[in-house]
Amino acid sequence: MPLRSLTVDLARGHARQLLPAEVERDYLGGRGAIAWLLWYQLEPDTPPLSANNLLIFAAGPLAGSSGYATGGFTVGTRSPLTGGIAYGWAPGHWGAALHRNNVDVLIIRGEAPDWCYLLIDGDTVRLRSARHLVGRDTVATAATLSAELGGDVRVLAIGPAGEVGVAYASIVAEGQYLVEPAGTGAVMADKKLKAIVVRDRAPLPVADVARMQSVLQSIQQRGERHPTANAIRAIGSAGLLPAAIKLGALTSRDARTPADGLAIARMFSEIARRGGRQERGCAGCPLPCYIDLRTRTGETHPLPSLELIAGFGARVGITDADTMLTIADRCLRLGIDPAAAAAAITFMTEAQDEGLVRQRTLNWGDGAAVIAALDRMSQRREKRDILSLGVGEMQEAVWGSAAFAPQVKGLAMPALDPRALTEIGLAMATSPIGGDYRYAMAFEELVAEPPAWLPPPASGPRETEGKA
Ligand code: SF4
């Protein structure tokens, strides 16, 4: 069936259209449709931060069904960080709600005259003023719009970081799920689009219910038996941390020295023992990997992800549990990509060490300075904070720093060290979006025991066979 697109021009109105049948047939899933649209509908020299750039959201083919782990979405654009194609994605339920409103692909173009949000509710497509939401964080924005419009809406929003032009600002879905990697939030902000709200509806029917259930059951059974799945169920993506430490994939001081794996492991076990645990994984998922925990002062913060610990814990050297929980919360609320923020901070700390930057504002292991930097870059100021540029642009601003800037094609590298993980290194080097291995989901090396159902040769950390 041809994909159903909804195009919203933020200055002119909207239109529904069927894309040519070949897009659905030959370009599998959301990423494929986005690539096709950018190729055919975006002028070659369009600046990323301009009204003519496109911001395209697409849900996967199964989104909207009752199957677990199908409700997320992909978003693509021309990236202000790389000048090339950007993809980000988030799990959750927003993509499912989009599909349930008969939209496979949502194309945003133009620029609104003032801050607005988009509401999609069946046949109703409206732009409404978002003046009252400016300055609100992503969690508060989702809560406000849910209260105003009724609880059955799914909200994605940018936070204060996007509003003030942080280059690696993130979109956050449902006040819970960060869109990663970076690149798309800054484009949404440039269009003065604070949020996109979709009213949820009943699950869509599937053609062969029995077959779908049997596939979902078999995935669930595999997950029940595997130790890595059990670790992820207990502590989210940080369940891969012991393997990363063992393989030497955590490095510190902008990857100059091996990280203190013991200190990181101790901090994380302290985090994992915290009370007030609330699972907030995607509906029906047998592997709920998003978890909230309580800090010592009683606040609820998200469990830090693997990338956040590798970046702020190992690279920057923060080993205090509460500080790490606060950083995870700040990234979510301000709408900042954690991997890109950690890369910017490690890069700037090293530039200060090397005497390439005069002012000393950061030190290795100084969590308070990191939190202050995240807050500062998300506030409107006369002079733009250099930390808000992203590593690719920062290395151009700091003469002599290119050799130690953790970036590929302008996109920050997440902090798992590719020298220890060959598959991740290959993924970073070849990804079309820049240096982020998550484009290829190259996590097999961190799975302690390759699952029996993987086709041979089983992937081991030092193997090169079968990896490209
Ligand atoms: S809870 Fe985690 S594993 Fe489950 S679908 Fe969501 S992101 Fe995926």
Tab-separated table of C-alpha atoms and ligand atoms in Angstrom:
chain	number	residue	atom	x	y	z
A	1	MET	CA	0.000	0.000	0.000
A	2	PRO	CA	1.457	3.436	-0.880
A	3	LEU	CA	2.632	5.409	2.141
A	4	ARG	CA	0.295	8.158	3.310
A	5	SER	CA	2.078	11.438	3.869
A	6	LEU	CA	0.909	14.541	5.652
A	7	THR	CA	2.850	17.676	4.713
A	8	VAL	CA	2.552	20.645	7.044
A	9	ASP	CA	3.956	23.970	5.875
A	10	LEU	CA	4.270	26.018	9.049
A	11	ALA	CA	3.524	29.253	7.207
A	12	ARG	CA	0.964	28.097	4.646
A	13	GLY	CA	-1.203	25.088	5.577
A	14	HIS	CA	-1.224	21.351	5.090
A	15	ALA	CA	-1.877	18.664	2.474
A	16	ARG	CA	-2.295	14.892	2.446
A	17	GLN	CA	-0.802	12.833	-0.346
A	18	LEU	CA	0.062	9.255	-1.280
A	19	LEU	CA	3.749	8.707	-1.997
A	20	PRO	CA	4.617	6.684	-5.127
A	21	ALA	CA	4.163	2.934	-4.490
A	22	GLU	CA	7.892	2.305	-5.052
A	23	VAL	CA	8.759	4.162	-1.814
A	24	GLU	CA	6.952	1.596	0.312
A	25	ARG	CA	8.097	-1.309	-1.876
A	26	ASP	CA	11.767	-0.449	-2.430
A	27	TYR	CA	12.741	1.737	0.541
A	28	LEU	CA	12.011	-0.320	3.620
A	29	GLY	CA	10.653	1.401	6.717
A	30	GLY	CA	10.872	4.949	8.023
A	31	ARG	CA	14.546	5.524	7.264
A	32	GLY	CA	14.057	4.477	3.645
A	33	ALA	CA	11.065	6.768	3.131
A	34	ILE	CA	12.944	9.692	4.708
A	35	ALA	CA	15.970	9.129	2.435
A	36	TRP	CA	13.704	9.063	-0.638
A	37	LEU	CA	11.902	12.252	0.380
A	38	LEU	CA	15.104	14.152	1.133
A	39	TRP	CA	16.585	13.077	-2.186
A	40	TYR	CA	13.581	14.107	-4.269
A	41	GLN	CA	12.063	16.994	-2.310
A	42	LEU	CA	14.995	18.873	-0.762
A	43	GLU	CA	16.971	21.288	-2.941
A	44	PRO	CA	20.681	20.312	-2.919
A	45	ASP	CA	22.076	23.478	-1.331
A	46	THR	CA	19.370	24.056	1.262
A	47	PRO	CA	20.961	25.320	4.506
A	48	PRO	CA	20.016	23.027	7.438
A	49	LEU	CA	18.761	25.932	9.532
A	50	SER	CA	16.433	27.472	6.972
A	51	ALA	CA	12.718	27.450	6.287
A	52	ASN	CA	13.268	25.256	3.229
A	53	ASN	CA	14.832	22.363	5.139
A	54	LEU	CA	12.507	19.411	5.716
A	55	LEU	CA	11.956	17.669	9.029
A	56	ILE	CA	10.416	14.267	8.390
A	57	PHE	CA	8.911	11.873	10.937
A	58	ALA	CA	8.129	8.289	9.997
A	59	ALA	CA	6.812	5.345	11.945
A	60	GLY	CA	7.821	1.776	11.130
A	61	PRO	CA	5.542	-0.610	9.213
A	62	LEU	CA	4.203	-2.269	12.401
A	63	ALA	CA	3.652	0.942	14.382
A	64	GLY	CA	0.086	1.290	15.590
A	65	SER	CA	-0.487	-2.450	15.931
A	66	SER	CA	-0.705	-3.968	19.396
A	67	GLY	CA	2.749	-5.580	19.026
A	68	TYR	CA	5.253	-4.466	21.633
A	69	ALA	CA	8.378	-2.492	20.643
A	70	THR	CA	6.739	-1.189	17.463
A	71	GLY	CA	5.496	2.259	18.527
A	72	GLY	CA	8.633	4.374	18.110
A	73	PHE	CA	9.571	6.557	15.177
A	74	THR	CA	12.482	7.853	13.114
A	75	VAL	CA	13.053	11.498	12.277
A	76	GLY	CA	15.320	12.733	9.520
A	77	THR	CA	16.517	16.022	8.093
A	78	ARG	CA	19.589	17.772	6.708
A	79	SER	CA	21.750	18.033	9.793
A	80	PRO	CA	23.112	21.344	11.063
A	81	LEU	CA	25.960	19.312	12.616
A	82	THR	CA	27.147	17.522	9.476
A	83	GLY	CA	25.431	19.175	6.501
A	84	GLY	CA	24.420	15.650	5.451
A	85	ILE	CA	21.540	13.370	6.291
A	86	ALA	CA	20.586	13.089	9.969
A	87	TYR	CA	18.518	10.374	11.532
A	88	GLY	CA	17.361	10.233	15.114
A	89	TRP	CA	14.926	7.817	16.673
A	90	ALA	CA	13.055	7.156	19.872
A	91	PRO	CA	10.974	4.297	21.221
A	92	GLY	CA	7.640	4.767	22.980
A	93	HIS	CA	4.193	5.284	21.520
A	94	TRP	CA	4.267	8.488	19.456
A	95	GLY	CA	4.922	6.652	16.166
A	96	ALA	CA	2.046	4.268	16.907
A	97	ALA	CA	-0.305	7.206	17.503
A	98	LEU	CA	0.817	8.830	14.232
A	99	HIS	CA	-0.049	5.652	12.297
A	100	ARG	CA	-3.388	5.367	14.073
A	101	ASN	CA	-4.219	8.799	12.609
A	102	ASN	CA	-3.611	7.443	9.098
A	103	VAL	CA	-0.226	9.106	8.688
A	104	ASP	CA	2.826	7.044	7.749
A	105	VAL	CA	5.119	9.993	7.093
A	106	LEU	CA	4.831	13.524	8.500
A	107	ILE	CA	6.762	16.169	6.557
A	108	ILE	CA	7.336	19.548	8.195
A	109	ARG	CA	8.496	22.440	6.027
A	110	GLY	CA	8.606	26.225	6.322
A	111	GLU	CA	9.047	28.276	9.459
A	112	ALA	CA	6.318	29.511	11.785
A	113	PRO	CA	6.105	33.283	12.419
A	114	ASP	CA	6.003	32.614	16.185
A	115	TRP	CA	6.350	29.603	18.533
A	116	CYS	CA	3.602	27.096	17.826
A	117	TYR	CA	2.665	23.466	18.316
A	118	LEU	CA	1.059	21.104	15.825
A	119	LEU	CA	-2.004	19.036	16.749
A	120	ILE	CA	-3.000	15.988	14.696
A	121	ASP	CA	-6.341	14.521	15.715
A	122	GLY	CA	-7.931	12.378	12.990
A	123	ASP	CA	-8.853	14.710	10.134
A	124	THR	CA	-8.036	17.771	12.223
A	125	VAL	CA	-4.600	19.287	11.653
A	126	ARG	CA	-4.053	22.564	13.515
A	127	LEU	CA	-1.204	24.885	14.390
A	128	ARG	CA	-1.701	26.547	17.770
A	129	SER	CA	0.237	29.146	19.695
A	130	ALA	CA	2.938	27.778	21.993
A	131	ARG	CA	3.835	31.107	23.611
A	132	HIS	CA	2.801	29.721	27.007
A	133	LEU	CA	5.201	26.786	26.575
A	134	VAL	CA	8.348	28.761	25.752
A	135	GLY	CA	11.030	28.129	28.381
A	136	ARG	CA	9.302	25.006	29.709
A	137	ASP	CA	11.260	21.799	29.854
A	138	THR	CA	10.268	18.741	27.830
A	139	VAL	CA	8.604	16.933	30.749
A	140	ALA	CA	6.558	19.993	31.749
A	141	THR	CA	5.613	20.676	28.109
A	142	ALA	CA	4.272	17.130	27.679
A	143	ALA	CA	2.361	17.366	30.962
A	144	THR	CA	0.880	20.792	30.113
A	145	LEU	CA	-0.318	19.751	26.664
A	146	SER	CA	-1.717	16.455	27.985
A	147	ALA	CA	-3.667	18.387	30.634
A	148	GLU	CA	-4.938	20.921	28.089
A	149	LEU	CA	-5.909	18.423	25.399
A	150	GLY	CA	-6.868	15.308	27.365
A	151	GLY	CA	-4.674	12.474	28.582
A	152	ASP	CA	-4.905	10.311	25.464
A	153	VAL	CA	-2.467	12.470	23.482
A	154	ARG	CA	1.163	11.665	22.735
A	155	VAL	CA	3.456	14.688	22.801
A	156	LEU	CA	6.907	15.212	21.435
A	157	ALA	CA	8.664	18.448	22.240
A	158	ILE	CA	11.894	20.347	22.270
A	159	GLY	CA	13.193	21.870	25.495
A	160	PRO	CA	14.967	25.099	26.475
A	161	ALA	CA	18.231	23.933	24.840
A	162	GLY	CA	16.561	23.781	21.429
A	163	GLU	CA	14.836	27.128	21.912
A	164	VAL	CA	18.162	28.913	22.434
A	165	GLY	CA	19.908	27.153	19.549
A	166	VAL	CA	22.061	24.401	21.090
A	167	ALA	CA	23.299	22.577	17.987
A	168	TYR	CA	22.844	19.127	19.545
A	169	ALA	CA	19.427	19.789	21.062
A	170	SER	CA	17.200	16.717	21.156
A	171	ILE	CA	13.522	16.161	20.615
A	172	VAL	CA	11.920	14.282	23.529
A	173	ALA	CA	8.904	12.025	23.041
A	174	GLU	CA	6.240	11.789	25.767
A	175	GLY	CA	8.485	13.548	28.297
A	176	GLN	CA	10.435	10.292	28.535
A	177	TYR	CA	12.245	9.178	25.403
A	178	LEU	CA	15.133	11.223	23.989
A	179	VAL	CA	15.478	11.180	20.206
A	180	GLU	CA	19.086	10.156	19.588
A	181	PRO	CA	21.586	10.775	17.990
A	182	ALA	CA	21.702	14.567	17.720
A	183	GLY	CA	20.848	16.754	14.743
A	184	THR	CA	17.066	16.901	14.456
A	185	GLY	CA	16.063	18.938	17.544
A	186	ALA	CA	17.904	22.046	16.362
A	187	VAL	CA	15.983	21.955	13.054
A	188	MET	CA	12.624	21.630	14.841
A	189	ALA	CA	13.576	24.593	17.032
A	190	ASP	CA	14.667	26.654	14.040
A	191	LYS	CA	11.162	26.201	12.615
A	192	LYS	CA	9.717	27.567	15.906
A	193	LEU	CA	7.850	24.309	16.378
A	194	LYS	CA	7.804	23.622	20.115
A	195	ALA	CA	5.783	20.388	20.043
A	196	ILE	CA	3.836	17.927	17.922
A	197	VAL	CA	0.796	16.393	19.594
A	198	VAL	CA	-0.992	13.347	18.215
A	199	ARG	CA	-4.195	11.984	19.687
A	200	ASP	CA	-3.917	8.255	20.294
A	201	ARG	CA	-6.547	5.818	19.061
A	202	ALA	CA	-7.370	2.110	19.173
A	203	PRO	CA	-4.676	-0.311	17.908
A	204	LEU	CA	-4.740	-1.064	14.186
A	205	PRO	CA	-5.709	-4.572	13.033
A	206	VAL	CA	-3.009	-6.863	11.620
A	207	ALA	CA	-3.553	-9.262	8.725
A	208	ASP	CA	-2.369	-12.408	10.534
A	209	VAL	CA	-2.815	-12.084	14.299
A	210	ALA	CA	-1.726	-15.650	15.116
A	211	ARG	CA	1.529	-15.320	13.186
A	212	MET	CA	2.358	-11.984	14.721
A	213	GLN	CA	1.712	-13.297	18.222
A	214	SER	CA	3.874	-16.319	17.610
A	215	VAL	CA	6.778	-14.095	16.442
A	216	LEU	CA	6.389	-11.809	19.464
A	217	GLN	CA	6.254	-14.799	21.791
A	218	SER	CA	9.389	-16.312	20.327
A	219	ILE	CA	11.269	-12.997	20.780
A	220	GLN	CA	10.011	-12.835	24.353
A	221	GLN	CA	11.198	-16.377	25.084
A	222	ARG	CA	14.663	-15.637	23.714
A	223	GLY	CA	14.789	-12.588	25.991
A	224	GLU	CA	13.735	-14.585	29.039
A	225	ARG	CA	16.613	-17.006	28.632
A	226	HIS	CA	19.501	-14.684	27.847
A	227	PRO	CA	21.692	-13.149	30.606
A	228	THR	CA	22.184	-9.860	28.723
A	229	ALA	CA	18.417	-9.459	28.367
A	230	ASN	CA	18.048	-10.056	32.102
A	231	ALA	CA	20.676	-7.392	32.816
A	232	ILE	CA	18.913	-4.884	30.529
A	233	ARG	CA	15.607	-5.661	32.223
A	234	ALA	CA	17.218	-4.919	35.595
A	235	ILE	CA	19.261	-1.790	34.789
A	236	GLY	CA	18.447	-0.675	31.232
A	237	SER	CA	21.119	-0.284	28.561
A	238	ALA	CA	23.696	0.013	31.368
A	239	GLY	CA	23.307	-3.772	31.593
A	240	LEU	CA	26.044	-3.764	28.924
A	241	LEU	CA	28.386	-1.862	31.261
A	242	PRO	CA	30.247	-4.868	32.781
A	243	ALA	CA	31.161	-6.109	29.299
A	244	ALA	CA	32.266	-2.604	28.234
A	245	ILE	CA	34.513	-2.344	31.317
A	246	LYS	CA	35.938	-5.831	30.790
A	247	LEU	CA	36.759	-5.154	27.137
A	248	GLY	CA	38.473	-1.838	27.921
A	249	ALA	CA	35.833	0.186	26.062
A	250	LEU	CA	35.585	2.825	28.790
A	251	THR	CA	38.312	5.438	28.578
A	252	SER	CA	38.774	8.691	30.448
A	253	ARG	CA	40.149	12.207	29.954
A	254	ASP	CA	38.930	12.526	26.372
A	255	ALA	CA	40.035	8.924	25.724
A	256	ARG	CA	43.675	9.554	26.738
A	257	THR	CA	43.762	7.002	29.580
A	258	PRO	CA	41.870	3.850	30.604
A	259	ALA	CA	38.892	4.626	32.830
A	260	ASP	CA	38.694	3.565	36.455
A	261	GLY	CA	36.287	0.701	35.756
A	262	LEU	CA	35.960	-0.178	39.430
A	263	ALA	CA	34.831	3.341	40.385
A	264	ILE	CA	32.300	3.377	37.522
A	265	ALA	CA	30.997	-0.082	38.467
A	266	ARG	CA	30.684	0.964	42.149
A	267	MET	CA	28.808	4.122	41.224
A	268	PHE	CA	26.466	2.220	38.992
A	269	SER	CA	25.699	-0.474	41.543
A	270	GLU	CA	24.865	2.304	43.993
A	271	ILE	CA	22.501	3.814	41.395
A	272	ALA	CA	20.926	0.419	40.686
A	273	ARG	CA	20.230	-0.164	44.395
A	274	ARG	CA	18.291	3.094	44.717
A	275	GLY	CA	14.642	2.846	45.766
A	276	GLY	CA	11.553	4.316	44.142
A	277	ARG	CA	12.077	2.222	41.037
A	278	GLN	CA	9.411	2.865	38.402
A	279	GLU	CA	9.493	1.035	35.092
A	280	ARG	CA	8.423	3.194	32.179
A	281	GLY	CA	9.322	1.030	29.199
A	282	CYS	CA	7.149	0.828	26.100
A	283	ALA	CA	3.694	-0.734	26.471
A	284	GLY	CA	3.739	-4.522	26.732
A	285	CYS	CA	7.515	-4.774	26.246
A	286	PRO	CA	8.980	-7.778	28.075
A	287	LEU	CA	12.317	-5.937	28.309
A	288	PRO	CA	11.340	-2.609	29.920
A	289	CYS	CA	14.642	-0.760	29.689
A	290	TYR	CA	13.521	2.732	30.768
A	291	ILE	CA	13.494	3.068	34.550
A	292	ASP	CA	13.123	5.976	37.004
A	293	LEU	CA	14.909	6.035	40.372
A	294	ARG	CA	14.989	8.257	43.450
A	295	THR	CA	17.929	10.464	44.421
A	296	ARG	CA	19.057	10.862	48.062
A	297	THR	CA	16.937	14.007	48.283
A	298	GLY	CA	13.827	12.162	47.089
A	299	GLU	CA	13.577	13.461	43.504
A	300	THR	CA	12.756	11.054	40.673
A	301	HIS	CA	15.330	10.909	37.880
A	302	PRO	CA	15.847	8.612	34.886
A	303	LEU	CA	18.334	5.751	35.140
A	304	PRO	CA	21.419	6.858	33.154
A	305	SER	CA	21.935	5.082	29.847
A	306	LEU	CA	25.096	3.276	28.736
A	307	GLU	CA	26.153	6.225	26.544
A	308	LEU	CA	25.589	8.692	29.367
A	309	ILE	CA	27.748	6.685	31.791
A	310	ALA	CA	30.464	6.093	29.192
A	311	GLY	CA	30.476	9.828	28.405
A	312	PHE	CA	30.001	11.649	31.696
A	313	GLY	CA	31.152	8.817	33.992
A	314	ALA	CA	34.216	7.426	32.223
A	315	ARG	CA	35.321	10.238	29.881
A	316	VAL	CA	34.599	13.204	32.163
A	317	GLY	CA	35.357	11.232	35.351
A	318	ILE	CA	32.146	11.754	37.343
A	319	THR	CA	31.679	8.906	39.812
A	320	ASP	CA	29.060	10.315	42.163
A	321	ALA	CA	25.703	8.538	41.797
A	322	ASP	CA	23.462	11.530	42.510
A	323	THR	CA	25.407	13.772	40.139
A	324	MET	CA	25.020	11.195	37.382
A	325	LEU	CA	21.259	10.921	37.996
A	326	THR	CA	20.991	14.722	37.907
A	327	ILE	CA	22.865	14.903	34.590
A	328	ALA	CA	20.522	12.262	33.099
A	329	ASP	CA	17.542	14.309	34.279
A	330	ARG	CA	18.960	17.604	32.956
A	331	CYS	CA	19.605	16.114	29.489
A	332	LEU	CA	16.026	14.805	29.341
A	333	ARG	CA	14.357	17.985	30.600
A	334	LEU	CA	16.506	20.530	28.761
A	335	GLY	CA	16.349	18.397	25.596
A	336	ILE	CA	20.082	17.771	25.093
A	337	ASP	CA	21.686	14.776	23.413
A	338	PRO	CA	23.777	13.156	26.194
A	339	ALA	CA	26.446	11.642	23.919
A	340	ALA	CA	27.035	14.938	22.089
A	341	ALA	CA	27.040	16.925	25.344
A	342	ALA	CA	29.590	14.593	26.955
A	343	ALA	CA	31.779	14.816	23.841
A	344	ALA	CA	31.593	18.643	23.862
A	345	ILE	CA	32.514	18.799	27.545
A	346	THR	CA	35.431	16.333	27.323
A	347	PHE	CA	36.727	18.141	24.253
A	348	MET	CA	36.563	21.560	25.931
A	349	THR	CA	38.202	20.252	29.132
A	350	GLU	CA	41.088	18.887	27.092
A	351	ALA	CA	41.352	22.143	25.115
A	352	GLN	CA	41.646	23.963	28.462
A	353	ASP	CA	44.298	21.451	29.641
A	354	GLU	CA	46.256	22.095	26.456
A	355	GLY	CA	46.099	25.856	26.977
A	356	LEU	CA	44.144	26.371	23.736
A	357	VAL	CA	41.318	28.116	25.586
A	358	ARG	CA	42.161	30.834	28.100
A	359	GLN	CA	39.257	30.589	30.530
A	360	ARG	CA	39.206	27.545	32.860
A	361	THR	CA	35.569	26.520	33.490
A	362	LEU	CA	35.760	22.713	33.510
A	363	ASN	CA	37.849	20.107	35.326
A	364	TRP	CA	37.930	16.324	35.061
A	365	GLY	CA	35.455	14.791	37.493
A	366	ASP	CA	33.827	18.118	38.401
A	367	GLY	CA	30.122	17.234	38.246
A	368	ALA	CA	28.915	20.596	39.560
A	369	ALA	CA	30.715	22.391	36.704
A	370	VAL	CA	29.122	20.025	34.170
A	371	ILE	CA	25.612	20.626	35.520
A	372	ALA	CA	26.272	24.382	35.526
A	373	ALA	CA	27.487	24.163	31.906
A	374	LEU	CA	24.334	22.286	30.800
A	375	ASP	CA	22.155	24.891	32.522
A	376	ARG	CA	24.158	27.811	31.155
A	377	MET	CA	24.045	26.657	27.541
A	378	SER	CA	20.235	26.266	27.782
A	379	GLN	CA	19.664	29.874	28.838
A	380	ARG	CA	19.177	32.746	26.435
A	381	ARG	CA	22.302	34.918	26.455
A	382	GLU	CA	23.687	37.701	24.369
A	383	LYS	CA	26.836	35.792	23.470
A	384	ARG	CA	26.477	32.179	22.404
A	385	ASP	CA	28.221	29.611	24.643
A	386	ILE	CA	30.913	27.804	22.646
A	387	LEU	CA	29.851	24.517	24.305
A	388	SER	CA	26.503	24.763	22.530
A	389	LEU	CA	28.094	24.453	19.071
A	390	GLY	CA	28.821	20.735	18.917
A	391	VAL	CA	32.301	19.233	18.640
A	392	GLY	CA	32.521	19.510	14.847
A	393	GLU	CA	32.121	23.295	14.944
A	394	MET	CA	34.019	23.740	18.224
A	395	GLN	CA	37.184	22.243	16.763
A	396	GLU	CA	37.057	24.879	14.020
A	397	ALA	CA	36.709	27.619	16.628
A	398	VAL	CA	39.575	26.319	18.818
A	399	TRP	CA	42.741	26.457	16.757
A	400	GLY	CA	44.986	23.375	17.071
A	401	SER	CA	42.304	21.109	18.552
A	402	ALA	CA	41.222	19.050	15.528
A	403	ALA	CA	43.442	16.082	16.456
A	404	PHE	CA	41.541	15.361	19.671
A	405	ALA	CA	37.981	16.328	18.691
A	406	PRO	CA	35.796	13.202	19.157
A	407	GLN	CA	33.738	13.521	15.970
A	408	VAL	CA	33.254	11.991	12.530
A	409	LYS	CA	31.808	14.172	9.738
A	410	GLY	CA	30.819	16.717	12.413
A	411	LEU	CA	28.732	14.354	14.548
A	412	ALA	CA	30.045	13.627	18.047
A	413	MET	CA	31.236	10.098	18.759
A	414	PRO	CA	29.525	8.433	21.718
A	415	ALA	CA	32.100	7.481	24.330
A	416	LEU	CA	32.397	3.700	23.896
A	417	ASP	CA	35.970	3.461	22.651
A	418	PRO	CA	36.234	2.058	19.101
A	419	ARG	CA	39.832	0.940	19.746
A	420	ALA	CA	38.416	-1.748	22.038
A	421	LEU	CA	35.336	-2.600	19.984
A	422	THR	CA	36.071	-3.194	16.308
A	423	GLU	CA	32.444	-3.518	15.246
A	424	ILE	CA	31.588	-0.187	16.836
A	425	GLY	CA	34.652	1.373	15.171
A	426	LEU	CA	33.534	0.105	11.787
A	427	ALA	CA	30.005	1.389	12.374
A	428	MET	CA	31.308	4.842	13.354
A	429	ALA	CA	33.562	5.052	10.309
A	430	THR	CA	30.928	4.020	7.776
A	431	SER	CA	27.687	5.491	9.115
A	432	PRO	CA	26.169	8.028	6.672
A	433	ILE	CA	25.030	10.258	9.553
A	434	GLY	CA	28.521	10.664	11.079
A	435	GLY	CA	30.298	9.004	13.983
A	436	ASP	CA	27.489	7.318	15.837
A	437	TYR	CA	27.508	3.517	16.005
A	438	ARG	CA	23.843	3.454	16.993
A	439	TYR	CA	22.944	3.937	13.323
A	440	ALA	CA	24.074	0.317	12.872
A	441	MET	CA	22.959	-0.841	16.353
A	442	ALA	CA	26.365	-2.503	16.670
A	443	PHE	CA	26.076	-3.890	20.175
A	444	GLU	CA	26.866	-7.582	19.593
A	445	GLU	CA	30.403	-7.288	20.935
A	446	LEU	CA	29.015	-6.310	24.310
A	447	VAL	CA	26.784	-9.364	24.518
A	448	ALA	CA	28.711	-11.690	26.819
A	449	GLU	CA	27.665	-14.863	25.119
A	450	PRO	CA	26.442	-14.537	21.520
A	451	PRO	CA	22.853	-15.811	21.419
A	452	ALA	CA	22.541	-19.291	19.926
A	453	TRP	CA	20.102	-18.042	17.292
A	454	LEU	CA	22.641	-15.669	15.673
A	455	PRO	CA	23.839	-17.039	12.316
A	456	PRO	CA	27.471	-18.248	12.317
A	457	PRO	CA	30.133	-17.046	12.636
A	458	ALA	CA	29.126	-15.826	16.086
A	459	SER	CA	30.356	-12.293	16.664
A	460	GLY	CA	33.190	-11.998	19.190
A	461	PRO	CA	34.895	-8.752	20.209
A	462	ARG	CA	38.104	-9.448	18.319
A	463	GLU	CA	36.515	-11.081	15.275
A	464	THR	CA	36.602	-9.218	11.986
A	465	GLU	CA	34.905	-11.928	9.929
A	466	GLY	CA	31.230	-11.383	9.262
A	467	LYS	CA	31.230	-7.755	10.402
A	468	ALA	CA	30.948	-6.015	7.056
B	1	SF4	S1	11.136	-0.654	26.671
B	1	SF4	FE1	13.211	-0.638	25.837
B	1	SF4	S2	13.497	-2.646	24.842
B	1	SF4	FE2	11.296	-2.333	25.179
B	1	SF4	S3	10.569	-1.469	23.236
B	1	SF4	FE3	10.991	0.240	24.611
B	1	SF4	S4	13.107	0.807	24.108
B	1	SF4	FE4	12.780	-1.220	23.258
